[in-house]
CSV table of C-alpha atoms in Angstrom, one decimal:
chain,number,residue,atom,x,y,z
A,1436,UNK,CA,-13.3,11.4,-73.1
A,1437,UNK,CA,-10.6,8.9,-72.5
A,1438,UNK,CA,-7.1,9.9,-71.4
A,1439,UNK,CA,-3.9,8.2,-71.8
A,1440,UNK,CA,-2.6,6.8,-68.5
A,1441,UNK,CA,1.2,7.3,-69.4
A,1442,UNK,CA,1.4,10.7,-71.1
A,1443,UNK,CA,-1.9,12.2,-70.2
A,1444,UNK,CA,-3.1,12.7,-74.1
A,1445,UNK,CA,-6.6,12.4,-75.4
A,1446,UNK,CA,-7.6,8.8,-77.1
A,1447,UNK,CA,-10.3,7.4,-78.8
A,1448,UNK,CA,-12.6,4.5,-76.9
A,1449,UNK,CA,-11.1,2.0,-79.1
A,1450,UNK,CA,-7.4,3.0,-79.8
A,1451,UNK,CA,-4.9,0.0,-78.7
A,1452,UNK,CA,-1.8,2.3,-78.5
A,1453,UNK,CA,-1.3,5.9,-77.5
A,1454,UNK,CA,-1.1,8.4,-80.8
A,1455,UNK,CA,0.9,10.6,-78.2
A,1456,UNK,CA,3.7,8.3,-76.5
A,1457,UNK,CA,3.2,5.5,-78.1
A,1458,UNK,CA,2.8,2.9,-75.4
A,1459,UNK,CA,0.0,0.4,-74.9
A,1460,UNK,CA,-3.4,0.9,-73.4
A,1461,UNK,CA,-4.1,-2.6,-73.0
A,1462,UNK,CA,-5.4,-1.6,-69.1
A,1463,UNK,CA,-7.7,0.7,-70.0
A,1464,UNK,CA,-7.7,4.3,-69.6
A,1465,UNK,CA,-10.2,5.1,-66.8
A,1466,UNK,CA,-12.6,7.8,-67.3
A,1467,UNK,CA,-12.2,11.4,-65.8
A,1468,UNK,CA,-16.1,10.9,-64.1
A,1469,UNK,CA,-15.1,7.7,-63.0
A,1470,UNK,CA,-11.4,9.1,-61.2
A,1471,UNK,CA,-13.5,11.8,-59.7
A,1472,UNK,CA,-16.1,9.8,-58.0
A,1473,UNK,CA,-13.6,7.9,-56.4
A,1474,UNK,CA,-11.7,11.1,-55.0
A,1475,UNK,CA,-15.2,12.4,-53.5
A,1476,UNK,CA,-15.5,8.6,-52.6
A,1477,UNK,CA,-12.4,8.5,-50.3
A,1478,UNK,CA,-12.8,12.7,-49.4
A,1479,UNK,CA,-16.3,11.5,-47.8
A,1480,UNK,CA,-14.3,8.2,-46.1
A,1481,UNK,CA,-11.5,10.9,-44.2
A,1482,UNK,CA,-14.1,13.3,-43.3
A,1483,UNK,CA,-16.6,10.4,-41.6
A,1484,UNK,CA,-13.1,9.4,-40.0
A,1485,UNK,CA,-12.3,12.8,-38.6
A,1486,UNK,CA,-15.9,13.6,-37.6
A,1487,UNK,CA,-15.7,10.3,-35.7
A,1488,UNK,CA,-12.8,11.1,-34.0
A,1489,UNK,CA,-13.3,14.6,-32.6
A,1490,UNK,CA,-16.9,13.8,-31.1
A,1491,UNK,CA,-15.2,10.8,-29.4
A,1492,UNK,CA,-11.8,12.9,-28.3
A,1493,UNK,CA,-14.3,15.6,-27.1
A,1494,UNK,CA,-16.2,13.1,-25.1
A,1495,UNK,CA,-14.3,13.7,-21.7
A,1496,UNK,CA,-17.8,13.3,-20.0
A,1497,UNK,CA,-18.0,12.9,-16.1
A,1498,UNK,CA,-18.5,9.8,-13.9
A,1499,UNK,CA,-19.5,7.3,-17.3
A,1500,UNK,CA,-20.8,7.3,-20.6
A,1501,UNK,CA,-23.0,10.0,-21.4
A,1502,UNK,CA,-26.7,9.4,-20.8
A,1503,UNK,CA,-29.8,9.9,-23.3
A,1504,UNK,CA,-32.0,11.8,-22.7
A,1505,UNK,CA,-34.0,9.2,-20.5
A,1506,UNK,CA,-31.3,8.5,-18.6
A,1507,UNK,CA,-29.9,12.0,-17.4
A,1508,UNK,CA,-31.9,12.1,-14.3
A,1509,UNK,CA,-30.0,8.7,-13.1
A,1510,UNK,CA,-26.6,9.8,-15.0
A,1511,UNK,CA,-26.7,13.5,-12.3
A,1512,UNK,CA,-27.2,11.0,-9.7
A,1513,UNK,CA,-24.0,9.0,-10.6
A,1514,UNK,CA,-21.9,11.2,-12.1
A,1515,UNK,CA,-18.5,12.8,-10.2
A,1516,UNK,CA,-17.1,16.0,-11.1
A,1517,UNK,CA,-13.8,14.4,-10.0
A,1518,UNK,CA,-14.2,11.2,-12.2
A,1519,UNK,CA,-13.3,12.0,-16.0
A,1520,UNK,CA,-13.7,9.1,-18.8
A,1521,UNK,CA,-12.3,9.3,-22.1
A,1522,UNK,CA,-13.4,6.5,-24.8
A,1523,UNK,CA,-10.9,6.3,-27.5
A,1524,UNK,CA,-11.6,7.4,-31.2
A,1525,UNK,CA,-12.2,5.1,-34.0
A,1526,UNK,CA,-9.3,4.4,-35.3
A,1527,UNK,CA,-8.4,4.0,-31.2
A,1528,UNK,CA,-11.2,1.4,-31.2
A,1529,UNK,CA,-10.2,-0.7,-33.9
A,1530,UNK,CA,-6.4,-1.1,-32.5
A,1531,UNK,CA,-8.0,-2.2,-29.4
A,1532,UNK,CA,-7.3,0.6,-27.0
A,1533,UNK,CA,-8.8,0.9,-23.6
A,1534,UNK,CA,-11.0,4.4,-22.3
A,1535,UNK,CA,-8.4,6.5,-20.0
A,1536,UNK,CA,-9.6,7.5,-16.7
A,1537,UNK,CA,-8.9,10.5,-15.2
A,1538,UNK,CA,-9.2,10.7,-11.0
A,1539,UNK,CA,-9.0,14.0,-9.2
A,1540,UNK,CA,-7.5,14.1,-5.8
A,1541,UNK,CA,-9.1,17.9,-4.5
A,1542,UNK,CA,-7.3,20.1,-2.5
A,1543,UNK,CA,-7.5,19.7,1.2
A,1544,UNK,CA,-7.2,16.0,0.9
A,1545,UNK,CA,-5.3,14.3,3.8
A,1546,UNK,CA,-2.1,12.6,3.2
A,1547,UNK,CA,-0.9,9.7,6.0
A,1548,UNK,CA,2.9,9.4,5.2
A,1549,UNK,CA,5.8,7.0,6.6
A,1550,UNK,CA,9.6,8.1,6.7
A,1551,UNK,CA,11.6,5.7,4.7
A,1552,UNK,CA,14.7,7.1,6.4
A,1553,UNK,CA,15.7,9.5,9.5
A,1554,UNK,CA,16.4,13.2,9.3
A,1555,UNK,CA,18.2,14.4,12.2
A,1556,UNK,CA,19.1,17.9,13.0
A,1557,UNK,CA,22.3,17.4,14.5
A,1558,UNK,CA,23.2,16.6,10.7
A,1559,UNK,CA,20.3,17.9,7.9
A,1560,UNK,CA,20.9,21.0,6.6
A,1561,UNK,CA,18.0,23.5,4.5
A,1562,UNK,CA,18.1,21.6,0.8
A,1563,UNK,CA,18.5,18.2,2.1
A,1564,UNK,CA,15.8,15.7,0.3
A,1565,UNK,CA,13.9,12.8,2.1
A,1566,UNK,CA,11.2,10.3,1.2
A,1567,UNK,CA,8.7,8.8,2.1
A,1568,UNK,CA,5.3,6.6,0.9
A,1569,UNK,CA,1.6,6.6,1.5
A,1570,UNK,CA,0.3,3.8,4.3
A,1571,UNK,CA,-3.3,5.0,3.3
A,1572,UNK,CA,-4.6,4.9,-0.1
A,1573,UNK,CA,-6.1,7.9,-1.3
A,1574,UNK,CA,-9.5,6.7,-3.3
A,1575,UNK,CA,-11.5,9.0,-5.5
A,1576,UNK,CA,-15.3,7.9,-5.5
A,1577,UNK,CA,-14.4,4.1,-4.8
A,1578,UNK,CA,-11.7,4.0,-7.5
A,1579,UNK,CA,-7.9,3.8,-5.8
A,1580,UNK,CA,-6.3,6.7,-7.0
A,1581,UNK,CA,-2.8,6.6,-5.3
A,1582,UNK,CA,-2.4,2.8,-3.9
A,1583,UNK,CA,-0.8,2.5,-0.5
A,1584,UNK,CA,2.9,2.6,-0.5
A,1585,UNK,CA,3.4,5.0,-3.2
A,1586,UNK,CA,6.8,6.7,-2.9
A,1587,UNK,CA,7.4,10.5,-2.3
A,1588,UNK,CA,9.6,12.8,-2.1
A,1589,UNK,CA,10.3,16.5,-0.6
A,1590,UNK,CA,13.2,18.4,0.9
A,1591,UNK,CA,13.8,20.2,4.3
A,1592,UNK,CA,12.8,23.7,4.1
A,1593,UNK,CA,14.0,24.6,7.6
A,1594,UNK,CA,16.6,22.8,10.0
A,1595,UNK,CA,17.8,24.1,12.9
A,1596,UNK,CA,19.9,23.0,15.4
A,1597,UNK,CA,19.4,23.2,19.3
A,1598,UNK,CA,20.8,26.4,20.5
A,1599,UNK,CA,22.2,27.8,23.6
A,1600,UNK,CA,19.5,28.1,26.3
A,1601,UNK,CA,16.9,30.0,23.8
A,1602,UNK,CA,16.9,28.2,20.4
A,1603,UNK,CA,15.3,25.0,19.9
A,1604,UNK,CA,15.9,22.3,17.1
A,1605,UNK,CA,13.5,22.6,14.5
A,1606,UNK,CA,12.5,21.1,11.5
A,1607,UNK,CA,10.1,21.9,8.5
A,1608,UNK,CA,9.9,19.5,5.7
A,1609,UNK,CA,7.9,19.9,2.8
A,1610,UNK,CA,6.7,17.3,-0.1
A,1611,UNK,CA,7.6,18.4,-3.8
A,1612,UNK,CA,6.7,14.9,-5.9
A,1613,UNK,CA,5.5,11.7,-5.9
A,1614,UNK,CA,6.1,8.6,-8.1
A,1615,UNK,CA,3.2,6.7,-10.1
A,1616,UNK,CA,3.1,2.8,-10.6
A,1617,UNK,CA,4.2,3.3,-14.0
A,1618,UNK,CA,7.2,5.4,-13.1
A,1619,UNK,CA,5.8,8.5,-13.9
A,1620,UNK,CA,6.5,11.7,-11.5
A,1621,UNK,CA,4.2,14.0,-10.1
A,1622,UNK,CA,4.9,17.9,-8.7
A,1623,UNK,CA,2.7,18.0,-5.5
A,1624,UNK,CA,2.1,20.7,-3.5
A,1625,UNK,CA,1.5,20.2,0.5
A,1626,UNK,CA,1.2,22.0,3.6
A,1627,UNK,CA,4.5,22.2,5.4
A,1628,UNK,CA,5.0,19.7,8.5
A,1629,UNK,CA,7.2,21.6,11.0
A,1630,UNK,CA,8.4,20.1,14.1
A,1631,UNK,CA,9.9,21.4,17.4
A,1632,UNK,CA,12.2,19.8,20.2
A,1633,UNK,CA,10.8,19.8,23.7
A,1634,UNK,CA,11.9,22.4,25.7
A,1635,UNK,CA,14.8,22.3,28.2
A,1636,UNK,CA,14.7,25.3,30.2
A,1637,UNK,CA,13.9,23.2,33.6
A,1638,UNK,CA,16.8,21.1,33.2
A,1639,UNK,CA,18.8,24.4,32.6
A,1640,UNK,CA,17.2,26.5,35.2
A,1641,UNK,CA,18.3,23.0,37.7
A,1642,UNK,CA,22.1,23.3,36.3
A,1643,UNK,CA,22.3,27.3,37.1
A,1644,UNK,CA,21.0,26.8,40.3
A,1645,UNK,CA,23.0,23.5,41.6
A,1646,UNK,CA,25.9,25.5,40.4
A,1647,UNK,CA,25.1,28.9,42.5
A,1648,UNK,CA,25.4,26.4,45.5
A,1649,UNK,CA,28.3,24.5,44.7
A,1650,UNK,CA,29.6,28.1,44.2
A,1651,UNK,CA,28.5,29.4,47.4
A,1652,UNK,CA,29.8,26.4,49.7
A,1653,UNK,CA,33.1,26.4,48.1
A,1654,UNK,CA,33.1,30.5,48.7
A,1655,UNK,CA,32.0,29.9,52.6
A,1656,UNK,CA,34.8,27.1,53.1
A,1657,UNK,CA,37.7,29.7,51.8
A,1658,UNK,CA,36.4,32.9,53.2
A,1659,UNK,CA,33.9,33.4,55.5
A,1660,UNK,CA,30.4,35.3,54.8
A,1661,UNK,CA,32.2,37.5,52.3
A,1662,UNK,CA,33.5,34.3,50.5
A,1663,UNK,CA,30.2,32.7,50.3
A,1664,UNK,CA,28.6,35.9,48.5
A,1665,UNK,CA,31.3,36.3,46.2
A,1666,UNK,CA,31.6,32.2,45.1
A,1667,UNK,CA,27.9,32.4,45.2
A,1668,UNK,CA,27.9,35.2,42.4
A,1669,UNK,CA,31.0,33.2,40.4
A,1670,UNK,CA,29.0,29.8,40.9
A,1671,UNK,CA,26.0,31.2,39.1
A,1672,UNK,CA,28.5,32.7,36.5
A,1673,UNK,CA,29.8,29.3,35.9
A,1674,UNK,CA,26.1,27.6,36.0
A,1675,UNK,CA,25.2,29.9,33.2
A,1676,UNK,CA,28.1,29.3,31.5
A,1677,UNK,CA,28.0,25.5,31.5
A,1678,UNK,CA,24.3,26.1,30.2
A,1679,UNK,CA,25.1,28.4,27.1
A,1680,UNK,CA,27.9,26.2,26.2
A,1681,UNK,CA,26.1,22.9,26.1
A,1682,UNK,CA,23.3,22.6,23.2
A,1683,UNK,CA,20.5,21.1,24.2
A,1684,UNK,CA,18.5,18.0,22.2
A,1685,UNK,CA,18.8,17.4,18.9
A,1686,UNK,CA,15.5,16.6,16.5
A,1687,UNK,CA,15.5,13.2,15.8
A,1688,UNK,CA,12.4,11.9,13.3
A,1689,UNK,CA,13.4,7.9,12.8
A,1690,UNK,CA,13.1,5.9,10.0
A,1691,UNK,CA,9.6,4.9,10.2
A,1692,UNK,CA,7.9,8.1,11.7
A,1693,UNK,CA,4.3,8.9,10.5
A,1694,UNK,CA,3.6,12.3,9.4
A,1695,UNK,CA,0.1,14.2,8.5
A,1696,UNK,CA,-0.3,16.8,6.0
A,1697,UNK,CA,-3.0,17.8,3.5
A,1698,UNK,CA,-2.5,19.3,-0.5
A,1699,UNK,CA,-2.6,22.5,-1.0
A,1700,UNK,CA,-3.4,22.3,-4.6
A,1701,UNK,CA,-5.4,19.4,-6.9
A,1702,UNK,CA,-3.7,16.6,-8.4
A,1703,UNK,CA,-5.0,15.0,-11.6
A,1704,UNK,CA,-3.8,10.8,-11.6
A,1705,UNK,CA,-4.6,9.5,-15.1
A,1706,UNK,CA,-5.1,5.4,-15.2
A,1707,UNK,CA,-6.6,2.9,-18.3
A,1708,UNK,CA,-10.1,1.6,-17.6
């Protein structure tokens, strides 16, 4: 049974014009059989497609392609759990697309850093953001996963400035990011690098005590034995007082200072093959 393209009425196998609308069937009407083969036809085509494309996007196989079944004793050998390959689909394939690599950096994995400007505590406050890059490229089973020099960034979790006589400065910085080739940021999580000033409770301890003297002579000159024990006492008074007024060093970290910590967590880096 023939059907009339334009209208959809029935028509004989030799008719010229539609009995229905009217209008020529010079291209010929195409049989229902025939219309249906060629939607199983193209049904089939999209379904190879899709099958095609969902064994190769599951394909996320470890350290390379994935071995036959004579080659799985040499594949275990090779492969990395912290080396992921993905080949691209079919229709990936046929625009040319490259496999993606995916390089995990574990947790516990040493990070060599480089200020790229200084943080002083005389002036940072908690808040205050600094960066810094890699001078050691982290590699995952031979492959570079972070190249040296790649920037990061974090912000001061603690800053304290030198107190009187007890408190020290102190800073604790910690790394929240860094910044791919492509421009792409990354949340990182590290361990905190805290520092401490030196202590200066000689140098005080020196100021208290050449004070007491200067104290004691200056009692002695204006009043005898009595004199000398009561500017002794003031002398100490003022020794300790010059101390707890006058802070003592500041924290400096220059522009250039290398610092050490390790991740806390894993970081994924996807590149192209």
């Amino acid at each position: 049974m023939n059907y009339c393209p334009h209208c959809g009425a029935s028509i004989g196998g030799t008719a010229a014009f539609c009995s229905g609308c009217g209008k020529s069937l010079s291209a010929a009407a195409k049989p229902v059989h025939l219309v249906a083969a060629g939607v199983v036809a193209l049904s089939l085509l999209v379904g190879i497609l899709w099958a095609t494309m969902g064994s190769n996007s599951a394909d996320r196989r470890r350290g390379g392609p994935v071995a036959s079944a004579d080659e799985v004793e040499t594949a275990a050998d090779v492969a990395s759990p912290d080396v992921v390959v993905e080949e691209p689909g079919f229709v990936g394939k046929l625009l040319g697309q490259k496999p993606r690599v995916f390089l995990t950096i574990g947790d516990g994995e040493p990070l060599a850093l480089e200020l790229t400007s200084a943080i002083s505590t005389e002036t940072a406050t908690s808040g205050d953001t600094f960066t810094a890059t890699l001078v050691k490229a982290i590699l995952v089973d031979d492959r570079e996963a972070l190249p040296r020099g790649t920037e990061l960034s974090g912000h001061i979790a603690h800053a304290q400035r030198s107190d009187k006589v007890k408190g020290r400065a102190a800073l604790t910085l910690e790394l929240d990011r860094l910044v791919l080739g492509d421009g792409e940021e990354l949340l990182i999580e590290a361990e905190p690098m805290r520092f401490e000033a030196q202590s200066t409770t000689k140098k005080d301890a020196t100021k208290i005590g050449g004070a007491a003297g200067a104290g004691a002579l200056i009692g002695a000159i204006f009043g005898g034995k009595k004199g000398a024990a009561i500017g002794a006492g003031v002398g100490a008074g003022a020794g300790t007082g010059v101390v707890l007024s006058t802070r003592g060093d500041e924290l400096v970290l220059p522009e250039g200072t290398q610092l050490k910590t390790n991740l806390t967590t894993t970081l994924t880096v996807e590149q192209m093959e």
